[in-house]
Coordinates of C-alpha atoms and ligand atoms in Angstrom, one line a residue:
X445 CA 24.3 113.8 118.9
X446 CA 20.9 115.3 118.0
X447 CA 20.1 113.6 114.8
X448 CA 17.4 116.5 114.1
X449 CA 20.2 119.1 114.4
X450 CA 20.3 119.0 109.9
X451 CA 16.8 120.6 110.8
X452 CA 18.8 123.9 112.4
X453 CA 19.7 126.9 110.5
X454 CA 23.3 125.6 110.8
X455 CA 24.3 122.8 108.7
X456 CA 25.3 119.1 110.7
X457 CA 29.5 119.4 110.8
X458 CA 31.1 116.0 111.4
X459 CA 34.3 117.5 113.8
X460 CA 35.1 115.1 116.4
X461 CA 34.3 111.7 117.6
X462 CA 32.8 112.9 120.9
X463 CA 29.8 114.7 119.4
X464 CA 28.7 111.1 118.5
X465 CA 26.3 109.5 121.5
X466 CA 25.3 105.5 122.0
X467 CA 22.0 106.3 119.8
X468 CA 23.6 107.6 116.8
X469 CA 26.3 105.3 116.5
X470 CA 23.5 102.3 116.5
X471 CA 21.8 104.6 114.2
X472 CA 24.7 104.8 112.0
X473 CA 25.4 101.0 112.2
X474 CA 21.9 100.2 111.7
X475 CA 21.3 102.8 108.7
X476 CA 24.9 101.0 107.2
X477 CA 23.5 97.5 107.4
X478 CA 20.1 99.0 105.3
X479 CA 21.5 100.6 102.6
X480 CA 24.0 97.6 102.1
X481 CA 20.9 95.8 101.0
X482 CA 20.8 97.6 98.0
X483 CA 24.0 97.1 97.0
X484 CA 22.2 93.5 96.1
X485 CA 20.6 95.0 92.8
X486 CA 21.0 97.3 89.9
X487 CA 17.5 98.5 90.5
X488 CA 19.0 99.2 94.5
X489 CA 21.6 101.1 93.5
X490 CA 20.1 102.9 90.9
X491 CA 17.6 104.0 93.7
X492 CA 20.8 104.7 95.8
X493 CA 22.3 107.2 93.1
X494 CA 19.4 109.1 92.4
X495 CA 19.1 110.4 96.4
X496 CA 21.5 113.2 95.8
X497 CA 22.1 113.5 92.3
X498 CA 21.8 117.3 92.9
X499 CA 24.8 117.7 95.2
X500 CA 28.0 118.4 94.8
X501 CA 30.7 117.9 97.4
X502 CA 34.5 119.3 97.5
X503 CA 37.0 116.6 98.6
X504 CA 40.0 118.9 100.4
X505 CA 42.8 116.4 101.2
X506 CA 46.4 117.8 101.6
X507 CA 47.8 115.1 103.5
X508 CA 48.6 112.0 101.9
X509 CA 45.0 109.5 102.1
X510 CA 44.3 106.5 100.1
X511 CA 41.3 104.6 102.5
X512 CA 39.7 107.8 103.1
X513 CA 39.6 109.7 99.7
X514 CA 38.8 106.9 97.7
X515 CA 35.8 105.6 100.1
X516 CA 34.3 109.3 100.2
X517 CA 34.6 109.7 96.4
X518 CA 33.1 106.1 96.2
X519 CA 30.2 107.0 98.4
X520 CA 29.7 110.0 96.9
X521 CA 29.3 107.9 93.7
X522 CA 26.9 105.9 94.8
X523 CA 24.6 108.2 95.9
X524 CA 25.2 110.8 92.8
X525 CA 27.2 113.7 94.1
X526 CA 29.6 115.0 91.7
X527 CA 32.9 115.5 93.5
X528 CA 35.7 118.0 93.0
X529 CA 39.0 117.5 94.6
X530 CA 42.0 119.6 95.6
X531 CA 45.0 117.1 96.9
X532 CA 48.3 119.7 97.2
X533 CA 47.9 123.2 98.1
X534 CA 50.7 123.7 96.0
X535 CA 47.8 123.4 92.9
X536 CA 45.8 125.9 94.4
X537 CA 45.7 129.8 95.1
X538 CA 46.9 129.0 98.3
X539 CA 50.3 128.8 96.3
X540 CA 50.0 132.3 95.2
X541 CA 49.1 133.2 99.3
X542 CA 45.6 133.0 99.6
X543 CA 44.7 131.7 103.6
X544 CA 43.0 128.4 104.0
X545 CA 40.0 130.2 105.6
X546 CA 39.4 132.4 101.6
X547 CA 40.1 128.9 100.1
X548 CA 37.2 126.7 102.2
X549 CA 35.3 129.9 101.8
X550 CA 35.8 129.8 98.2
X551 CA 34.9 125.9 97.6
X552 CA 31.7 126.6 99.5
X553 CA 30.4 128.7 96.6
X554 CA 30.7 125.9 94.3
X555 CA 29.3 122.8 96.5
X556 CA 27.4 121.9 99.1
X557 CA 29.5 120.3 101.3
X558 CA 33.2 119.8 102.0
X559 CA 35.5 116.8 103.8
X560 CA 38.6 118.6 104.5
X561 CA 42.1 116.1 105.3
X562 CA 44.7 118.4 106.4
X563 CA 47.4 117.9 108.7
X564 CA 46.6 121.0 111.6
X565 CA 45.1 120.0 114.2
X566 CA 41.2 121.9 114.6
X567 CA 41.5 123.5 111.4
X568 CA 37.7 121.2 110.6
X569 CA 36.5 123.1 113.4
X570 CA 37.5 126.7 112.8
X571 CA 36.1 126.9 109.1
X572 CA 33.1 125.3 110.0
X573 CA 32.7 128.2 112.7
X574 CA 33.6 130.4 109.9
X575 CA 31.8 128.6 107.5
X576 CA 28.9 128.8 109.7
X577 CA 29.0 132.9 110.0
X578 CA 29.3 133.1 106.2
X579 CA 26.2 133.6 103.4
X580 CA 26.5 130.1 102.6
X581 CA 26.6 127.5 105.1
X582 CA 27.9 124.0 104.1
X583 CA 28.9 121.1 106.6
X584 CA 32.3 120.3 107.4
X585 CA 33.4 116.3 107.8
X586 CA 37.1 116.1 109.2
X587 CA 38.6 113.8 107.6
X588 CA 41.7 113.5 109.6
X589 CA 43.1 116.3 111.1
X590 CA 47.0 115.7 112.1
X591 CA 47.4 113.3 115.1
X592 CA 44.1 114.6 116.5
X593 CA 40.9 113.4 115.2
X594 CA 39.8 110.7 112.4
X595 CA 35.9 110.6 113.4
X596 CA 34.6 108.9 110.3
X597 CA 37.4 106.1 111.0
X598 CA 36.3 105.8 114.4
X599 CA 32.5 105.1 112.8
X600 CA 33.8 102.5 110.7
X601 CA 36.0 100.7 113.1
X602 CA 32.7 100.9 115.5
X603 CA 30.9 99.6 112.5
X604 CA 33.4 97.1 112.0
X605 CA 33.3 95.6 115.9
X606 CA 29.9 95.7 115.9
X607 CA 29.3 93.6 113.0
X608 CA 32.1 91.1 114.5
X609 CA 30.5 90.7 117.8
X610 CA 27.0 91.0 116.5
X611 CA 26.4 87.4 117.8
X612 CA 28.4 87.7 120.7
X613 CA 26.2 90.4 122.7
X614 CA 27.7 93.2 120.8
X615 CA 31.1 95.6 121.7
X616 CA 29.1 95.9 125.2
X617 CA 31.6 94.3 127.9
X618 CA 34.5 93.5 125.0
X619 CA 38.4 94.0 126.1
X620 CA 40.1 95.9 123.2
X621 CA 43.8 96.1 123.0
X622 CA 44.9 99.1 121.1
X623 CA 48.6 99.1 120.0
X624 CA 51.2 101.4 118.6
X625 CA 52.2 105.1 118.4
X626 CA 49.1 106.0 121.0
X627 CA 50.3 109.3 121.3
X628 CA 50.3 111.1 117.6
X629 CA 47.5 108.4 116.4
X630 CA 44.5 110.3 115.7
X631 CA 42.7 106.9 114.9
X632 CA 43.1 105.7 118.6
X633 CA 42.0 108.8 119.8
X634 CA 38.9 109.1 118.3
X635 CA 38.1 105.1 118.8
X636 CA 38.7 105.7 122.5
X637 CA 36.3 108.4 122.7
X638 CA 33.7 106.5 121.4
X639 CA 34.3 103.7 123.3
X640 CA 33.3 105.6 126.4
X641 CA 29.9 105.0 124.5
X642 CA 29.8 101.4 125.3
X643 CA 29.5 99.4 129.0
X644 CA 31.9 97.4 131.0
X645 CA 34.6 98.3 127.8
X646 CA 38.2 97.3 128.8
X647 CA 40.7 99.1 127.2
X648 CA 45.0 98.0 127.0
X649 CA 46.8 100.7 125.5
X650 CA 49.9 99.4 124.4
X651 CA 52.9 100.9 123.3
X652 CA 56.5 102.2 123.9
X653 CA 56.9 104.6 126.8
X654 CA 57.7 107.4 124.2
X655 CA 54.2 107.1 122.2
X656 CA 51.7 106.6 125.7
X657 CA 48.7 107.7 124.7
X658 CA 47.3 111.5 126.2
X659 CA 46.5 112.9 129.3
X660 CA 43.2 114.3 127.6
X661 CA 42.4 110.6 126.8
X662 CA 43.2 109.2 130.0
X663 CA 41.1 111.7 131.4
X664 CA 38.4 111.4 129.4
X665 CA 38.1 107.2 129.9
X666 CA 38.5 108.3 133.8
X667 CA 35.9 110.5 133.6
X668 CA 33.6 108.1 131.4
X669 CA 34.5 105.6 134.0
X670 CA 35.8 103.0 131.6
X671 CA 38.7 100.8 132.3
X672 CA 42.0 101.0 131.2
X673 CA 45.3 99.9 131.7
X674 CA 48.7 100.7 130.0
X675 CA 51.6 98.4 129.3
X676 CA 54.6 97.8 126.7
X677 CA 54.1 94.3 127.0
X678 CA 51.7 93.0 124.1
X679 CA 52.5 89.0 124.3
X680 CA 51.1 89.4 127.6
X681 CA 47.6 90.9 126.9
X682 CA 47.1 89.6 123.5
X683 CA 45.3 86.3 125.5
X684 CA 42.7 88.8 127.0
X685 CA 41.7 90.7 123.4
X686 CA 38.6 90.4 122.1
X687 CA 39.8 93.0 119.5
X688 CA 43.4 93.4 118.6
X689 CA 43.4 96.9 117.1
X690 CA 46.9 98.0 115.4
X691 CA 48.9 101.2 114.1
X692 CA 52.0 102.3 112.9
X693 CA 54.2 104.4 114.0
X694 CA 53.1 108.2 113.0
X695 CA 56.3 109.3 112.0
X696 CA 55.2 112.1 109.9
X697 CA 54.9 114.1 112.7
X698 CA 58.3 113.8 114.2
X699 CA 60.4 117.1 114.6
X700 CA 64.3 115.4 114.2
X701 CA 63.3 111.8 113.1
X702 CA 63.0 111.2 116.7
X703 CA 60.9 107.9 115.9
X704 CA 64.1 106.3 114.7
X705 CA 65.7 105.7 118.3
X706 CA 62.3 104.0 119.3
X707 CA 62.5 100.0 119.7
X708 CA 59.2 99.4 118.1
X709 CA 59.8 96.0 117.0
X710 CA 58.3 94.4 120.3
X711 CA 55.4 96.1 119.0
X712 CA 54.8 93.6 116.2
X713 CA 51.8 91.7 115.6
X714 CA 53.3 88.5 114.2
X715 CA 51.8 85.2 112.6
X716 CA 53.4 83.3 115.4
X717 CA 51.4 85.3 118.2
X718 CA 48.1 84.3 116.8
X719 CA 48.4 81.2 118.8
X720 CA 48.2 83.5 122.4
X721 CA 45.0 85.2 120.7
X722 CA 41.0 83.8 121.5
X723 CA 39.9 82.1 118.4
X724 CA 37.0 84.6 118.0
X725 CA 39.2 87.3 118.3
X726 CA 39.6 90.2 115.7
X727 CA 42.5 92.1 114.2
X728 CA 42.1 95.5 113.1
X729 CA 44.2 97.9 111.6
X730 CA 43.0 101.4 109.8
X731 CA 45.9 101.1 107.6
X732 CA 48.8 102.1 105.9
X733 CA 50.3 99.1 107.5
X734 CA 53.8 98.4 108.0
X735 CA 55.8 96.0 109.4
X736 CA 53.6 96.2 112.7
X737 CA 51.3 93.8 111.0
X738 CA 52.8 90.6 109.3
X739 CA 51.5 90.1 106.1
X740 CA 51.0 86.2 106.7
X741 CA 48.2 87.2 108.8
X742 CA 46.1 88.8 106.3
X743 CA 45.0 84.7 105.6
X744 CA 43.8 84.4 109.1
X745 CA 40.1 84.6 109.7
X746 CA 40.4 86.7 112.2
X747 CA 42.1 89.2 110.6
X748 CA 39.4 92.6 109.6
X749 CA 41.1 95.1 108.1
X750 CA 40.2 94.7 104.5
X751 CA 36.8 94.6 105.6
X752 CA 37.3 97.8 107.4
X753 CA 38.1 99.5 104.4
X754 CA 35.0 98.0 102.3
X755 CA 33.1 98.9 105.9
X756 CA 34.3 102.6 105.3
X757 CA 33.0 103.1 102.0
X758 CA 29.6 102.1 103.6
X759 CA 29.5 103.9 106.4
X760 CA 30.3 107.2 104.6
X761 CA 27.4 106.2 102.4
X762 CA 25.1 106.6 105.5
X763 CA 26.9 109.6 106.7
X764 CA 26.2 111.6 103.8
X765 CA 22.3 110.0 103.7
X766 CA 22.1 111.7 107.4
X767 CA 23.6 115.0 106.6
X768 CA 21.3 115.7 104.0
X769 CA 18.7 114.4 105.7
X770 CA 17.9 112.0 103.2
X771 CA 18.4 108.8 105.7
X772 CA 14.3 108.4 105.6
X773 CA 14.6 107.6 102.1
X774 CA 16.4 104.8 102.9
X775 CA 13.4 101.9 103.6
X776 CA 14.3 98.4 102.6
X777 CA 12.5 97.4 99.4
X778 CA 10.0 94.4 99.4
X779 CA 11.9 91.6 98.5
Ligands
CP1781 N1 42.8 104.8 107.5 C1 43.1 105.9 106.8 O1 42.8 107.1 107.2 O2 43.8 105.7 105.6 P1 44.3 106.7 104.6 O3 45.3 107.6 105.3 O4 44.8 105.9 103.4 O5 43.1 107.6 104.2

C-alpha cells in the first residue's frame, strides 16, 4: 500500500487486508511501538490528544462488537477526535426506510471519517466508492464485514506476532496453526492474506470438514506460494506451532442452526494440551471466546490474547495517525 496515497484527491479507505504490503505493515508495527512511548507521560499523551483535536469520526457498528468499538473509541480518545456512534439500525432513519448508502452519505456531512461494522459482506467497499463520487469524501475503515474481512484485526494480530517473535528473527519462517470455523471467520481470512506478506510462513488450517477454510484463500496462499496444509487433527500439529491462533465457531451466520450437528469439541484448546506446545509458543484468540479456549489457560505465559486486545487499541491509534497524515508528528521525545 502506497503510504503517500492520503496525498490523492481520494481519501486512504482501510477495505481489506490485501491492500496492506510487507512495508506498511513494518510501518504500522514500527509507528505502534513509537507512539506507545508516550503513553509513558501525561505530557506524551497530552501531545497525543492534541494531533487531531479537530476531527470528528462516526463509529457505524450494527453487529454486535465489544474489542473493536471500544479500542476505536479509545484511540480516537487519545488522539482527540470526538466520536458519534450509531449501534442498531433500528435507532436510525434506516428504521423509517432510508438505504444504508443515504445513511453513510448522511454521517459524512457531520465527520470526517467513518468505521463501519456491519454484517454484509463489501458493503465497506461500495460506500467508499460512493463515498468517493460524492462532494465530501471521507475514508472508510471496515471494521468487520460479515465472515469476510476484519483488516484492522489482522494489523493487530500481525502486531501482536511480531512483538512475540521480536527476538526470535521475527514472524519470517514461523509455522502458525490457525483453528476453528475457517470458513465464515473473517479474522482468519484476513490474517491469511497478510501472511502471504511474510517468507518461508507455514500455515495449518485446522478445523472440522464443514468449516475448511475458502477456495479464494487456498488460492491466494498457492498463488503467494506459501505453505499450507489442512487437517482436523489439532493434538497432532500443536507440537509444530510457533503460534497457536483460535476461533469460535461463527454461528451467527448459520441459515437452520446448521452449526449444532458439528462435533467441534475436538477443536478445543485445553490446559492439558499445553504440554504438546513449544515453550515459546503463543496462543492467540481475537475473541469472544468460548469453550474453544479453556479458561485455565489464560494463566499460562504463553497465552496473548489480552494483550491482543490492549495491542488493538494501539494499533488503531497509528492507523488513524496515518490516515490523516499526521504519522510525521509522531517523533519520540528526548528523554
Ligand atoms: N475481535 C473482535 O472483532 O471482537 P469484537 O467482535 O468484540 O469487536
Amino acid at each position: 500500500m502506497d503510504r503517500g496515497n492520503r496525498n490523492s484527491d481520494k481519501p486512504m479507505h482501510i477495505l481489506s487486508s490485501s491492500q496492506f504490503d510487507r512495508a506498511y505493515l513494518d510501518y504500522i508495527c514500527l509507528l505502534t511501538d513509537t507512539i506507545r512511548r508516550f503513553d509513558k507521560s501525561k505530557e506524551g499523551l497530552l501531545y497525543l490528544k492534541g494531533l487531531l483535536a479537530h476531527k470528528r469520526a462516526m463509529l457505524y457498528f450494527t453487529q454486535p462488537s465489544t474489542r473493536t468499538f471500544l479500542s476505536f473509541q479509545s484511540a480516537a480518545q487519545i488522539l482527540g477526535i470526538a466520536t458519534s456512534e450509531i449501534r442498531d439500525s433500528a435507532t436510525s432513519s434506516e428504521r423509517k426506510g432510508e438505504s444504508i448508502e443515504d445513511s453513510l452519505q448522511t454521517f459524512s456531512s457531520y465527520v470526517d471519517i467513518i468505521v463501519m461494522r456491519t454484517a454484509i459482506p463489501g458493503l465497506c467497499n461500495r460506500i467508499a466508492s460512493l463515498l468517493d463520487e460524492s462532494e465530501r469524501p471521507v475514508p472508510i475503515i471496515n471494521a468487520g464485514s460479515g465472515p469476510d474481512e476484519h483488516p484492522t484485526q489482522s494489523l493487530l494480530d500481525i502486531y501482536t506476532l511480531n512483538r512475540s517473535f521480536i527476538r526470535d528473527g521475527g514472524i519470517d519462517g514461523k509455522t502458525i496453526v490457525m483453528v476453528g470455523d475457517l470458513k465464515r471467520g473473517r479474522t482468519i481470512r484476513s490474517l491469511s492474506s497478510l501472511l502471504t506478506n511474510y517468507k518461508d510462513m507455514r500455515i495449518i488450517f485446522v478445523s472440522p470438514e464443514e468449516y475448511r477454510i475458502g477456495d479464494d484463500i487456498r488460492q491466494k496462499l498457492t498463488q503467494a506460494k506459501v505453505h499450507f496444509e489442512e487437517t482436523d487433527k489439532l493434538l497432532e500439529v500443536l507440537p509444530f506451532a510457533d503460534a497457536v491462533y483460535m476461533t469460535r465457531v461463527q454461528d451467527e451466520y448459520d441459515v437452520e442452526g446448521e452449526s449444532r450437528k458439528v462435533d467441534y469439541s475436538r477443536f478445543h484448546l485445553k490446559h492439558e494440551h499445553l504440554k504438546l506446545m513449544k515453550e515459546k509458543s503463543v496462543i492467540m484468540h481475537p475473541l469472544p471466546r468460548r469453550a474453544e479456549l479453556d479458561v485455565a489457560i489464560d494463566q499460562d505465559p504463553r497465552a496473548k490474547y489480552w494483550r491482543q486486545e490492549r495491542n488493538g487499541m494501539w494499533v488503531r491509534v497509528a492507523l488513524l495517525t496515518q490516515i490523516f497524515g499526521v504519522d510525521s508528528k509522531i517523533v519520540l521525545p528526548e528523554l
